[in-house]
Coordinates of C-alpha atoms in Angstrom, one line a residue:
X30 CA -6.1 -23.2 5.8
X31 CA -10.3 -21.7 5.8
X32 CA -10.9 -18.4 5.2
X33 CA -13.6 -16.6 5.2
X34 CA -15.6 -17.1 1.7
X35 CA -19.0 -14.4 1.2
X36 CA -21.4 -15.6 -0.9
X37 CA -24.0 -12.5 0.2
X38 CA -21.9 -10.2 -2.9
X39 CA -22.9 -12.6 -4.8
X40 CA -26.5 -10.0 -5.1
X41 CA -23.9 -8.0 -7.0
X42 CA -22.6 -10.1 -9.4
X43 CA -22.1 -10.3 -13.5
X44 CA -21.1 -13.7 -14.9
X45 CA -18.7 -13.0 -18.3
X46 CA -18.6 -16.1 -20.5
X47 CA -18.2 -15.4 -23.6
X48 CA -14.8 -12.2 -24.6
X49 CA -17.6 -10.1 -26.1
X50 CA -18.6 -10.0 -22.4
X51 CA -15.5 -9.3 -21.5
X52 CA -14.4 -6.4 -23.9
X53 CA -18.0 -4.6 -23.1
X54 CA -17.6 -5.0 -18.6
X55 CA -14.0 -4.6 -18.4
X56 CA -11.6 -3.6 -21.5
X57 CA -13.8 -1.5 -22.9
X58 CA -14.0 0.1 -20.1
X59 CA -12.6 3.8 -20.1
X60 CA -10.8 4.7 -16.6
X61 CA -12.7 7.7 -14.7
X62 CA -10.9 7.8 -11.4
X63 CA -14.5 6.7 -9.5
X64 CA -14.4 3.0 -10.2
X65 CA -11.8 1.2 -8.8
X66 CA -11.4 -2.8 -10.2
X67 CA -9.1 -5.7 -8.1
X68 CA -8.4 -9.2 -10.2
X69 CA -9.2 -12.1 -7.9
X70 CA -7.6 -15.5 -9.4
X71 CA -10.0 -17.7 -7.6
X72 CA -13.3 -16.9 -8.2
X73 CA -13.7 -17.9 -4.5
X74 CA -11.6 -15.6 -2.7
X75 CA -12.9 -13.0 -1.0
X76 CA -11.4 -9.9 -0.6
X77 CA -8.8 -9.8 2.5
X78 CA -5.5 -8.2 3.7
X79 CA -2.0 -10.5 3.0
X80 CA -1.8 -9.5 7.0
X81 CA -5.3 -11.4 7.5
X82 CA -4.2 -14.4 6.0
X83 CA -1.5 -14.3 7.5
X84 CA -2.8 -14.1 11.1
X85 CA -5.2 -16.6 11.0
X86 CA -2.5 -19.2 9.1
X87 CA -0.3 -18.6 12.1
X88 CA -2.6 -19.3 15.0
X89 CA -5.3 -22.0 16.5
X90 CA -8.8 -19.1 16.5
X91 CA -11.9 -20.6 16.9
X92 CA -14.2 -19.7 14.3
X93 CA -17.9 -18.6 14.6
X94 CA -21.1 -17.1 12.5
X95 CA -21.2 -13.2 13.0
X96 CA -23.9 -11.4 11.0
X97 CA -22.5 -8.8 8.8
X98 CA -25.8 -7.4 8.3
X99 CA -29.0 -7.4 6.7
X100 CA -29.6 -10.6 8.4
X101 CA -26.2 -11.7 6.6
X102 CA -24.9 -14.2 9.0
X103 CA -20.9 -15.2 8.1
X104 CA -18.5 -17.7 9.7
X105 CA -15.3 -14.9 10.9
X106 CA -12.3 -16.3 13.4
X107 CA -12.8 -15.4 16.4
X108 CA -10.5 -12.4 16.0
X109 CA -8.2 -10.6 19.9
X110 CA -8.2 -7.2 17.7
X111 CA -5.5 -5.2 20.1
X112 CA -3.2 -7.6 18.5
X113 CA -3.8 -7.8 15.4
X114 CA -3.1 -4.2 14.9
X115 CA -0.2 -4.5 17.2
X116 CA 1.3 -7.0 15.2
X117 CA 0.6 -4.9 11.4
X118 CA 2.2 -1.8 12.6
X119 CA 5.0 -4.2 14.8
X120 CA 6.3 -4.4 11.2
X121 CA 6.0 -1.2 9.0
X122 CA 7.5 0.2 11.7
X123 CA 10.6 -2.7 11.7
X124 CA 10.4 -1.8 7.3
X125 CA 10.7 1.6 8.2
X126 CA 13.4 1.6 10.0
X127 CA 15.2 -0.5 7.8
X128 CA 15.0 1.8 5.8
X129 CA 16.3 4.6 7.1
X130 CA 19.6 2.4 7.7
X131 CA 20.2 2.1 4.4
X132 CA 20.1 4.9 3.9
X133 CA 16.1 6.5 3.0
X134 CA 14.6 10.1 3.3
X135 CA 12.0 9.8 5.6
X136 CA 8.8 9.1 4.2
X137 CA 4.7 9.5 5.3
X138 CA 3.8 6.2 6.6
X139 CA 1.5 6.5 3.5
X140 CA 4.2 5.2 1.5
X141 CA 6.4 3.0 4.0
X142 CA 2.7 0.9 3.7
X143 CA 2.7 1.1 0.5
X144 CA 6.3 0.0 -0.6
X145 CA 6.0 -3.4 2.0
X146 CA 2.4 -4.5 0.5
X147 CA 4.1 -4.2 -3.6
X148 CA 7.5 -6.3 -1.8
X149 CA 5.9 -8.6 -0.1
X150 CA 5.1 -7.9 3.6
X151 CA 2.3 -9.4 4.5
X152 CA 0.7 -5.7 5.8
X153 CA -3.5 -5.0 5.9
X154 CA -3.6 -2.8 1.8
X155 CA -5.6 -4.0 -0.1
X156 CA -4.6 -4.0 -4.3
X157 CA -7.3 -1.7 -6.4
X158 CA -6.7 -0.5 -9.7
X159 CA -8.5 2.8 -11.1
X160 CA -7.7 0.7 -15.1
X161 CA -9.7 -2.5 -15.5
X162 CA -7.2 -3.5 -17.6
X163 CA -4.4 -4.6 -15.2
X164 CA -7.6 -6.5 -12.9
X165 CA -7.9 -8.3 -15.4
X166 CA -4.3 -9.0 -15.8
X167 CA -4.3 -10.1 -11.9
X168 CA -7.6 -11.7 -12.0
X169 CA -6.4 -13.8 -14.9
X170 CA -2.1 -15.0 -14.9
X171 CA -2.7 -17.6 -12.3
X172 CA -5.2 -20.8 -11.5
X173 CA -5.6 -20.9 -15.2
X174 CA -8.9 -24.0 -14.6
X175 CA -10.3 -21.4 -11.8
X176 CA -13.3 -18.8 -12.8
X177 CA -12.2 -15.8 -11.7
X178 CA -13.4 -12.1 -10.3
X179 CA -13.6 -8.6 -10.7
X180 CA -14.5 -6.7 -8.0
X181 CA -15.9 -2.9 -9.3
X182 CA -16.2 -0.1 -6.5
X183 CA -15.4 2.7 -5.2
X184 CA -13.3 2.8 -2.9
X185 CA -13.6 7.0 -1.8
X186 CA -18.0 6.5 -1.1
X187 CA -17.0 6.3 2.1
X188 CA -15.1 9.5 2.8
X189 CA -17.9 11.1 0.3
X190 CA -20.2 10.0 2.5
X191 CA -18.2 11.2 5.8
X192 CA -17.8 14.7 3.6
X193 CA -21.4 14.3 3.5
X194 CA -22.3 14.0 6.6
X195 CA -19.6 16.2 8.7
X196 CA -20.1 19.7 6.2
X197 CA -23.9 19.2 7.1
X198 CA -23.7 19.3 10.2
X199 CA -25.5 16.8 11.1
X200 CA -22.6 15.4 14.2
X201 CA -22.9 18.7 16.0
X202 CA -20.6 21.0 16.2
X203 CA -16.7 20.5 16.4
X204 CA -13.6 22.1 18.0
X205 CA -10.6 22.9 15.5
X206 CA -6.8 22.3 18.6
X207 CA -7.9 26.3 19.3
X208 CA -11.5 24.9 20.7
X209 CA -13.2 28.0 17.8
X210 CA -16.1 26.1 16.3
X211 CA -15.1 24.2 13.2
X212 CA -17.3 26.1 10.3
X213 CA -18.7 23.6 6.9
X214 CA -15.4 23.2 5.3
X215 CA -12.8 22.9 8.4
X216 CA -16.1 20.1 8.3
X217 CA -14.9 18.3 5.3
X218 CA -12.0 19.3 5.1
X219 CA -11.8 17.0 9.2
X220 CA -13.8 13.7 8.2
X221 CA -11.1 13.8 4.9
X222 CA -7.9 14.1 6.8
X223 CA -10.1 10.8 9.1
X224 CA -10.3 8.7 6.1
X225 CA -7.8 8.5 4.3
X226 CA -5.0 8.7 6.3
X227 CA -2.9 5.4 8.9
X228 CA -2.8 6.8 11.6
X229 CA -2.4 3.7 14.1
X230 CA -5.2 5.2 16.6
X231 CA -7.3 6.3 13.9
X232 CA -10.2 4.4 11.9
X233 CA -9.5 1.0 11.2
X234 CA -11.0 1.3 7.7
X235 CA -9.6 4.2 5.5
X236 CA -9.2 5.3 2.0
X237 CA -5.6 6.4 1.4
X238 CA -4.0 9.0 -0.7
X239 CA -0.9 8.0 -3.2
X240 CA 1.3 11.2 -2.9
X241 CA 3.2 10.8 -6.1
X242 CA 6.2 12.6 -5.0
X243 CA 7.0 9.4 -2.4
X244 CA 6.5 6.8 -4.8
X245 CA 8.0 9.0 -8.2
X246 CA 10.1 6.0 -9.1
X247 CA 8.4 3.2 -7.7
X248 CA 7.3 1.7 -11.2
X249 CA 5.3 -0.9 -9.5
X250 CA 3.0 0.6 -8.1
X251 CA 2.8 3.6 -11.2
X252 CA 2.6 0.6 -14.0
X253 CA -0.2 -1.2 -12.1
X254 CA -1.9 2.4 -11.8
X255 CA -2.6 1.7 -8.5
X256 CA -4.9 2.5 -5.2
X257 CA -5.4 0.9 -2.3
X258 CA -7.9 0.3 0.5
X259 CA -6.7 -0.5 4.4
X260 CA -9.3 -2.0 6.1
X261 CA -7.8 -3.3 10.0
X262 CA -11.0 -5.5 10.7
X263 CA -11.9 -9.4 11.4
X264 CA -15.2 -9.4 9.1
X265 CA -14.4 -8.8 5.6
X266 CA -13.9 -6.3 3.2
X267 CA -16.6 -7.7 1.1
X268 CA -19.0 -6.5 3.7
X269 CA -19.0 -2.9 3.2
X270 CA -19.5 -2.9 -1.3
X271 CA -21.3 -5.2 -1.2
X272 CA -23.8 -5.7 2.3
X273 CA -23.5 -2.4 3.2
X274 CA -26.8 -1.2 0.7
X275 CA -29.8 -4.4 -0.8
X276 CA -30.3 -2.9 -4.1
X277 CA -28.3 -4.5 -6.4
X278 CA -28.5 -1.5 -9.2
X279 CA -25.8 0.1 -5.7
X280 CA -23.3 2.3 -8.4
X281 CA -19.7 0.1 -9.4
X282 CA -20.9 -1.6 -7.2
X283 CA -20.5 -4.7 -8.8
X284 CA -18.3 -8.6 -9.1
X285 CA -17.4 -10.0 -12.4
X286 CA -17.3 -14.1 -12.3
X287 CA -15.7 -14.9 -15.3
X288 CA -15.2 -18.2 -16.1
X289 CA -12.1 -20.0 -16.5
X290 CA -11.3 -21.4 -20.4
X291 CA -11.5 -17.6 -21.4
X292 CA -8.1 -16.8 -19.2
X293 CA -5.8 -17.5 -21.8
X294 CA -7.6 -15.6 -24.2
X295 CA -7.9 -12.4 -22.2
X296 CA -4.0 -12.1 -21.1
X297 CA -3.4 -12.9 -25.3
X298 CA -5.4 -10.2 -26.0
X299 CA -3.2 -7.3 -23.2
X300 CA -0.7 -8.8 -24.2
X301 CA -0.7 -7.8 -28.0
X302 CA -3.2 -5.0 -28.4
X303 CA -1.9 -3.4 -24.6
X304 CA 1.5 -4.7 -23.4
X305 CA -0.1 -5.9 -20.0
X306 CA 2.4 -8.7 -19.4
X307 CA 4.0 -9.6 -16.5
X308 CA 7.0 -7.5 -18.2
X309 CA 4.6 -4.6 -17.4
X310 CA 3.0 -5.3 -14.0
X311 CA 6.3 -6.0 -12.2
X312 CA 9.2 -3.8 -13.5
X313 CA 12.4 -4.5 -13.0
X314 CA 13.3 -1.4 -12.9
X315 CA 13.9 0.7 -9.7
X316 CA 15.7 3.0 -8.5
X317 CA 16.2 2.1 -4.6
X318 CA 15.1 -1.5 -5.6
X319 CA 18.3 -2.9 -3.7
X320 CA 17.6 -0.6 -1.1
X321 CA 13.5 -2.4 -0.4
X322 CA 14.3 -5.3 -1.3
X323 CA 17.3 -5.6 1.4
X324 CA 15.1 -4.0 3.6
X325 CA 12.2 -6.6 3.5
X326 CA 14.0 -8.7 4.4
X327 CA 16.0 -7.9 7.3
X328 CA 12.3 -7.7 8.1
X329 CA 10.8 -10.5 7.0
X330 CA 13.7 -12.2 8.7
X331 CA 12.6 -10.5 11.5
X332 CA 9.1 -11.8 12.0
X333 CA 10.1 -15.6 10.8
X334 CA 8.0 -14.6 7.2

């Protein structure tokens, strides 16, 4: 099956060929709430969602070259985005109906999507973690013969940029529902809500904010220190991370390419020194695990997943 590639991320690449380099750039880096990390077991993989992979693998699509900025041409499938969007939300809606029928409390749409993503349904969420060690585990736990990668990115960068623009008033006047004009604080909050709320009629790329009260029993998300970008687009998320600027010293924007020969040593160190292993990443202690897994299975059967 053909998937997109994205060579332009090499503008921001750092090669890690020794354990000393891995320790310096990732293992010794403390989570700061600003930068987030995504590990991928094969360096050739790009940042696309599970639903994107499912959609293009289930159809015969025509591919063509697309300019994704700065004269960067990428071969991408020609996707009917209305069909894509409709099916992605149908899967989530069906999963939520199953949860409710099995006794779940009402949940925000963001939480429904988190649970769907973590328990095996295809969604347009892309997983990140605020702990680089968790990302390292995902980079090294499979495909032992392949070089892997860890992406580092400020997933809230777009939110901050939009808030700055709206707060400055450069977008002109905005009205509240009561038709009064928004002040600077209201404009800023409007931008934040627009960029962090999953809405089927909203932006195609948002960074949903996890509500702890809704996932406090979701030990898998908690252990993985999870965060997400929702990206519903024919162009991979790499385009937003790695061609939004040609300045390769952009704060926080980095791809670490890790030599395959280091994978076993990295996993050993993560296990012995940090307690990060398969059992930690995938704990089998969810309070509502049976409800979640049953709801997932019902949705998989309905959509032939």
